Amino acid sequence: MTLKKRLKSTVSTLGRMTLGVTLGLGLAAAVISPVHAQVATPPVAAEAPAARAVPPAEGQGPALWVVKDADSTLYLFGTVHLLRPTTGWGTQRVDAAFDSADQLILEIADPTDQAAMIPLIQQYGLSPATPLTSLLTAEEVTALDAAAQTIGLTAAQMDPFRPWFAALTIAIAPLAKAGYAMDSGVDPIFKARAEAAGKPINAFETADEQIRILAGFSEEDQLDFLRSTLEEFEDATVELDRLVAAWAAGDVAGIETIAVQPMRESSEELYQALLVRRNTNWANQIQTLLEGSGTAFIAVGAAHLAGDDSVQEILEGRGVEVDVAP
């Protein structure tokens, strides 16, 4: 079975993941501004955003867990990396947990750092010697051009893009049009708060590691992903809306149903690469943190904290108690 068949029913899920939502990759900023990634101009470091207020959640708000031992307290919070600025998710218990922490741990330390992202996109996301349109049918090029125009590009301008990078760029377009933005996402808000409070910011992964996950798929699999993304372009926002609603309400079972189960059913390969192996690695790092002391606030993509292979389940399977935070 080709990747296209495996992905077709859940391409929106893949879009969410690759936007740092259901893929859990904090790389949305790398594809929000594709023009910057395709031209060889000197990167300019973006000015750090100021800490911003978050609209209050309705009801209990997003889920929060805690792992403790005699001298360590680690909070686990699932994030959505792209949000509308009007999405309510702020709660006193999350604020209290964050304020008590000695450090913030994200997937990658600064997903909005274009100066760091651009060289990686140039290395792994571009292939000028193989024009993208040469790999597509005339009908697919027309669909690509129509999608590209929604973000001010053309199919011809996307010719240097490798298929995975083109797919991600197109996947973001309808979300941005619907009001989803990186600077409204959870990660940059916590990062700004940590910087304002003088808290160290650490990460489980590097941007290079995350990009290589996507760039490592075969060309045909990347093309299947792009084709499916084009086919589902008009409906891309619907599933993200559902996921955000579940997340904001603390509905972890809903997150599993919307974001985790469909991925596993469509492709065990993707499920293992994008969730299981990374969750296992993060559980290892959490156990290392427990060997030390102090309080950390850990914020990673919400899909990593839902389902049978979640970070919490892996830790529980190793005898580490994970509780719902009060």
Coordinates of C-alpha atoms in Angstrom, one line a residue:
M1 CA 0.0 0.0 0.0
T2 CA 1.4 3.4 -0.9
L3 CA 1.8 6.2 1.5
K4 CA -0.9 8.1 -0.4
K5 CA -3.5 5.5 0.3
R6 CA -2.4 5.3 3.9
L7 CA -2.6 9.1 4.3
K8 CA -5.6 10.0 2.2
S9 CA -8.2 9.7 5.0
T10 CA -6.0 11.5 7.5
V11 CA -4.1 14.1 5.6
S12 CA -5.5 16.8 7.9
T13 CA -4.0 14.8 10.8
L14 CA -0.7 14.9 9.1
G15 CA -1.0 18.6 8.5
R16 CA -1.6 19.2 12.2
M17 CA 1.3 17.0 13.1
T18 CA 3.7 18.7 10.7
L19 CA 2.7 22.1 12.0
G20 CA 3.9 21.1 15.4
V21 CA 0.3 20.1 16.3
T22 CA -0.2 16.4 15.6
L23 CA 3.2 15.6 14.2
G24 CA 4.4 17.2 17.4
L25 CA 7.0 19.0 15.4
G26 CA 7.7 22.6 16.5
L27 CA 8.6 23.6 13.0
A28 CA 5.6 25.6 12.0
A29 CA 7.6 28.8 11.7
A30 CA 9.9 27.1 9.1
V31 CA 7.0 26.8 6.7
I32 CA 4.9 29.8 7.5
S33 CA 7.3 32.0 5.5
P34 CA 8.3 29.8 2.6
V35 CA 9.6 32.7 0.5
H36 CA 12.3 33.3 3.0
A37 CA 13.3 29.6 2.9
Q38 CA 13.7 29.5 -0.9
V39 CA 15.9 32.5 -1.4
A40 CA 19.5 32.7 -0.4
T41 CA 19.4 35.9 1.6
P42 CA 21.2 36.5 4.8
P43 CA 18.9 35.4 7.6
V44 CA 18.0 38.1 10.2
A45 CA 17.2 37.0 13.7
A46 CA 13.7 37.8 14.7
E47 CA 13.1 40.0 17.7
A48 CA 11.9 38.0 20.6
P49 CA 8.1 38.5 21.2
A50 CA 6.9 40.0 24.4
A51 CA 5.0 37.8 26.8
R52 CA 1.3 38.1 26.1
A53 CA -1.9 37.5 27.9
V54 CA -3.9 34.3 27.1
P55 CA -7.7 34.3 27.0
P56 CA -9.1 32.3 29.9
A57 CA -10.3 28.8 29.2
E58 CA -13.9 27.8 29.4
G59 CA -14.2 25.1 32.1
Q60 CA -11.2 23.2 33.3
G61 CA -8.9 24.0 30.3
P62 CA -6.2 21.9 28.8
A63 CA -4.9 18.8 30.7
L64 CA -1.9 19.0 33.0
W65 CA 0.1 16.1 34.5
V66 CA 2.8 16.0 37.2
V67 CA 5.7 13.6 37.9
K68 CA 7.3 13.8 41.3
D69 CA 10.0 12.2 43.4
A70 CA 11.7 13.3 46.6
D71 CA 13.4 16.3 45.1
S72 CA 11.9 16.8 41.6
T73 CA 8.6 18.0 40.2
L74 CA 8.0 17.8 36.5
Y75 CA 4.8 19.2 34.9
L76 CA 3.7 17.8 31.5
F77 CA 1.5 20.1 29.4
G78 CA 0.3 19.3 25.8
T79 CA 0.6 22.2 23.4
V80 CA -0.9 23.4 20.1
H81 CA 1.8 25.2 18.2
L82 CA -0.6 27.2 16.0
L83 CA -3.7 28.9 17.5
R84 CA -6.1 31.7 16.8
P85 CA -5.4 34.6 19.2
T86 CA -8.9 34.3 20.5
T87 CA -8.6 30.7 21.6
G88 CA -9.2 30.5 25.4
W89 CA -6.8 28.1 27.2
G90 CA -5.4 30.0 30.2
T91 CA -6.0 28.6 33.7
Q92 CA -4.7 29.4 37.1
R93 CA -3.4 25.9 37.7
V94 CA -1.3 26.0 34.5
D95 CA 0.0 29.5 35.4
A96 CA 0.8 28.3 39.0
A97 CA 2.7 25.3 37.6
F98 CA 4.6 27.3 35.2
D99 CA 5.5 30.0 37.7
S100 CA 6.8 27.4 40.2
A101 CA 9.2 25.9 37.6
D102 CA 12.9 26.5 37.5
Q103 CA 13.1 25.9 33.8
L104 CA 11.0 25.5 30.7
I105 CA 11.5 22.5 28.4
L106 CA 10.1 22.6 24.8
E107 CA 10.4 20.3 21.8
I108 CA 12.9 22.6 20.3
A109 CA 14.2 25.7 22.0
D110 CA 13.1 28.3 19.5
P111 CA 10.8 27.2 16.7
T112 CA 10.3 30.8 15.6
D113 CA 14.0 31.4 14.9
Q114 CA 14.1 31.9 11.2
A115 CA 17.9 32.6 11.2
A116 CA 18.4 29.0 12.4
M117 CA 15.7 27.4 10.3
I118 CA 16.6 28.9 6.9
P119 CA 19.9 27.0 6.5
L120 CA 18.2 23.7 7.5
I121 CA 15.4 24.3 5.0
Q122 CA 18.0 25.1 2.4
Q123 CA 19.8 21.9 3.2
Y124 CA 16.9 19.5 3.5
G125 CA 13.9 21.2 1.9
L126 CA 15.3 22.4 -1.4
S127 CA 16.4 20.5 -4.5
P128 CA 16.8 23.0 -7.4
A129 CA 18.2 20.3 -9.7
T130 CA 14.9 18.5 -9.7
P131 CA 12.0 20.9 -10.3
L132 CA 9.0 20.0 -8.2
T133 CA 6.6 20.5 -11.2
S134 CA 8.6 18.0 -13.2
L135 CA 7.5 15.3 -10.7
L136 CA 3.8 16.1 -11.0
T137 CA 1.1 15.7 -13.7
A138 CA -0.4 18.8 -15.4
E139 CA -3.5 18.5 -13.2
E140 CA -1.4 18.3 -10.1
V141 CA 0.6 21.4 -11.1
T142 CA -2.6 23.3 -11.6
A143 CA -3.8 22.3 -8.1
L144 CA -0.4 23.2 -6.7
D145 CA -0.5 26.6 -8.4
A146 CA -4.0 27.3 -7.0
A147 CA -2.9 26.4 -3.5
A148 CA 0.3 28.3 -3.8
Q149 CA -1.4 31.5 -4.9
T150 CA -3.3 31.6 -1.5
I151 CA 0.1 32.4 0.1
G152 CA 1.4 34.7 -2.7
L153 CA 3.4 32.1 -4.6
T154 CA 3.0 30.2 -7.8
A155 CA 3.8 26.6 -8.7
A156 CA 6.8 27.8 -10.6
Q157 CA 8.2 29.5 -7.5
M158 CA 7.8 26.3 -5.6
D159 CA 9.9 24.4 -8.1
P160 CA 13.0 24.4 -5.8
F161 CA 11.0 22.8 -3.0
R162 CA 11.4 19.1 -2.2
P163 CA 7.9 17.5 -2.0
W164 CA 7.8 17.2 1.8
F165 CA 8.5 20.9 2.2
A166 CA 6.0 21.9 -0.5
A167 CA 3.4 19.7 1.3
L168 CA 4.0 21.4 4.6
T169 CA 3.9 24.8 3.1
I170 CA 0.6 24.1 1.4
A171 CA -0.8 22.4 4.6
I172 CA -0.3 25.7 6.5
A173 CA -1.9 28.0 3.9
P174 CA -5.6 27.4 4.8
L175 CA -4.8 27.4 8.5
A176 CA -3.1 30.8 8.3
K177 CA -6.1 32.0 6.2
A178 CA -8.4 30.8 9.0
G179 CA -6.5 32.9 11.6
Y180 CA -4.1 30.3 13.0
A181 CA -0.7 31.8 13.7
M182 CA 2.5 30.7 15.3
D183 CA 2.8 33.7 17.6
S184 CA -0.6 32.8 19.1
G185 CA 0.6 29.2 19.7
V186 CA 1.4 27.9 23.2
D187 CA 5.2 27.5 22.7
P188 CA 6.2 31.0 21.9
I189 CA 3.9 32.3 24.6
F190 CA 5.6 30.1 27.3
K191 CA 9.0 30.9 25.8
A192 CA 8.4 34.7 26.1
R193 CA 7.1 34.2 29.7
A194 CA 10.2 32.2 30.6
E195 CA 12.5 34.8 29.1
A196 CA 10.7 37.6 31.0
A197 CA 11.0 35.6 34.2
G198 CA 14.7 34.7 33.6
K199 CA 13.9 31.0 33.4
P200 CA 16.3 28.8 31.4
I201 CA 14.8 27.3 28.2
N202 CA 15.8 23.8 27.2
A203 CA 14.6 21.3 24.6
F204 CA 14.2 17.6 24.0
E205 CA 15.2 17.9 20.3
T206 CA 16.9 20.1 17.8
A207 CA 15.4 21.6 14.7
D208 CA 17.8 19.6 12.6
E209 CA 16.5 16.3 14.1
Q210 CA 12.9 17.3 13.5
I211 CA 13.4 18.3 9.9
R212 CA 15.4 15.2 9.1
I213 CA 12.4 13.1 10.2
L214 CA 10.4 14.5 7.3
A215 CA 13.2 14.8 4.8
G216 CA 14.1 11.2 5.4
F217 CA 11.0 9.8 3.7
S218 CA 11.4 8.5 0.1
E219 CA 10.7 10.9 -2.8
E220 CA 7.6 8.8 -3.8
D221 CA 6.2 8.9 -0.2
Q222 CA 6.8 12.7 -0.1
L223 CA 5.0 13.1 -3.4
D224 CA 2.1 11.0 -2.1
F225 CA 1.9 13.3 0.9
L226 CA 1.9 16.4 -1.3
R227 CA -0.8 15.0 -3.6
S228 CA -3.0 14.1 -0.6
T229 CA -2.5 17.5 0.9
L230 CA -3.6 19.1 -2.4
E231 CA -6.7 16.9 -2.5
E232 CA -7.7 17.8 1.0
F233 CA -6.6 21.5 0.8
E234 CA -10.1 23.0 1.1
D235 CA -10.9 21.0 4.3
A236 CA -7.6 21.3 6.1
T237 CA -8.9 23.6 8.8
V238 CA -11.9 21.4 9.9
E239 CA -9.9 18.7 11.8
L240 CA -7.6 21.3 13.4
D241 CA -10.6 23.1 14.7
R242 CA -11.9 19.8 16.2
L243 CA -8.5 19.1 17.8
V244 CA -8.2 22.6 19.3
A245 CA -11.6 22.3 20.8
A246 CA -10.8 19.0 22.4
W247 CA -7.4 20.2 23.6
A248 CA -8.8 23.4 25.1
A249 CA -11.5 21.4 27.0
G250 CA -8.9 18.9 28.4
D251 CA -10.5 16.1 26.4
V252 CA -7.5 13.8 26.1
A253 CA -9.6 11.0 24.7
G254 CA -10.7 13.3 22.0
I255 CA -7.2 14.2 21.1
E256 CA -6.4 10.5 20.8
T257 CA -9.4 9.9 18.5
I258 CA -8.7 12.9 16.3
A259 CA -4.9 13.0 16.1
V260 CA -3.4 9.7 17.3
Q261 CA -5.6 6.8 16.3
P262 CA -6.0 7.9 12.6
M263 CA -2.2 8.2 12.2
R264 CA -1.6 4.7 13.5
E265 CA -4.4 3.3 11.4
S266 CA -3.1 4.9 8.2
S267 CA 0.6 4.3 8.7
E268 CA 2.4 2.4 11.4
E269 CA 5.7 3.7 9.9
L270 CA 4.7 7.3 10.4
Y271 CA 3.2 6.6 13.8
Q272 CA 6.5 5.0 15.0
A273 CA 8.7 7.7 13.6
L274 CA 6.7 10.7 14.5
L275 CA 5.3 9.7 17.9
V276 CA 6.5 6.4 19.5
R277 CA 10.3 6.7 19.0
R278 CA 10.2 10.4 20.0
N279 CA 8.0 9.7 23.0
T280 CA 10.4 7.0 24.1
N281 CA 13.3 9.4 23.8
W282 CA 11.5 12.0 25.8
A283 CA 10.6 9.6 28.5
N284 CA 14.3 8.7 28.8
Q285 CA 15.1 12.4 29.2
I286 CA 12.4 12.8 31.8
Q287 CA 13.8 10.0 33.9
T288 CA 17.2 11.6 33.7
L289 CA 15.6 14.8 35.0
L290 CA 14.1 12.9 37.9
E291 CA 17.6 11.8 38.9
G292 CA 18.4 15.5 39.5
S293 CA 16.4 18.0 41.5
G294 CA 14.2 21.0 40.9
T295 CA 11.0 21.8 39.1
A296 CA 10.5 21.9 35.3
F297 CA 7.6 22.8 33.1
I298 CA 7.6 20.5 30.0
A299 CA 5.4 21.7 27.1
V300 CA 5.3 19.4 24.0
G301 CA 2.7 18.7 21.3
A302 CA -0.6 17.4 22.7
A303 CA -0.6 14.3 20.6
H304 CA 2.5 13.1 22.5
L305 CA 0.5 13.0 25.7
A306 CA -2.5 11.0 24.4
G307 CA -3.0 7.3 23.6
D308 CA -1.4 4.0 24.5
D309 CA 2.1 5.1 23.5
S310 CA 2.0 8.5 25.1
V311 CA 4.9 9.8 27.2
Q312 CA 2.9 9.2 30.4
E313 CA 2.1 5.6 29.4
I314 CA 5.8 4.9 28.7
L315 CA 6.8 6.3 32.0
E316 CA 4.0 4.4 33.8
G317 CA 5.2 1.2 32.2
R318 CA 8.7 1.8 33.7
G319 CA 7.2 2.3 37.1
V320 CA 7.3 6.1 37.1
E321 CA 4.0 7.5 38.6
V322 CA 2.3 10.2 36.5
D323 CA -0.6 12.0 38.1
V324 CA -3.1 14.5 36.9
A325 CA -2.0 17.8 38.3
P326 CA -4.4 19.4 40.9

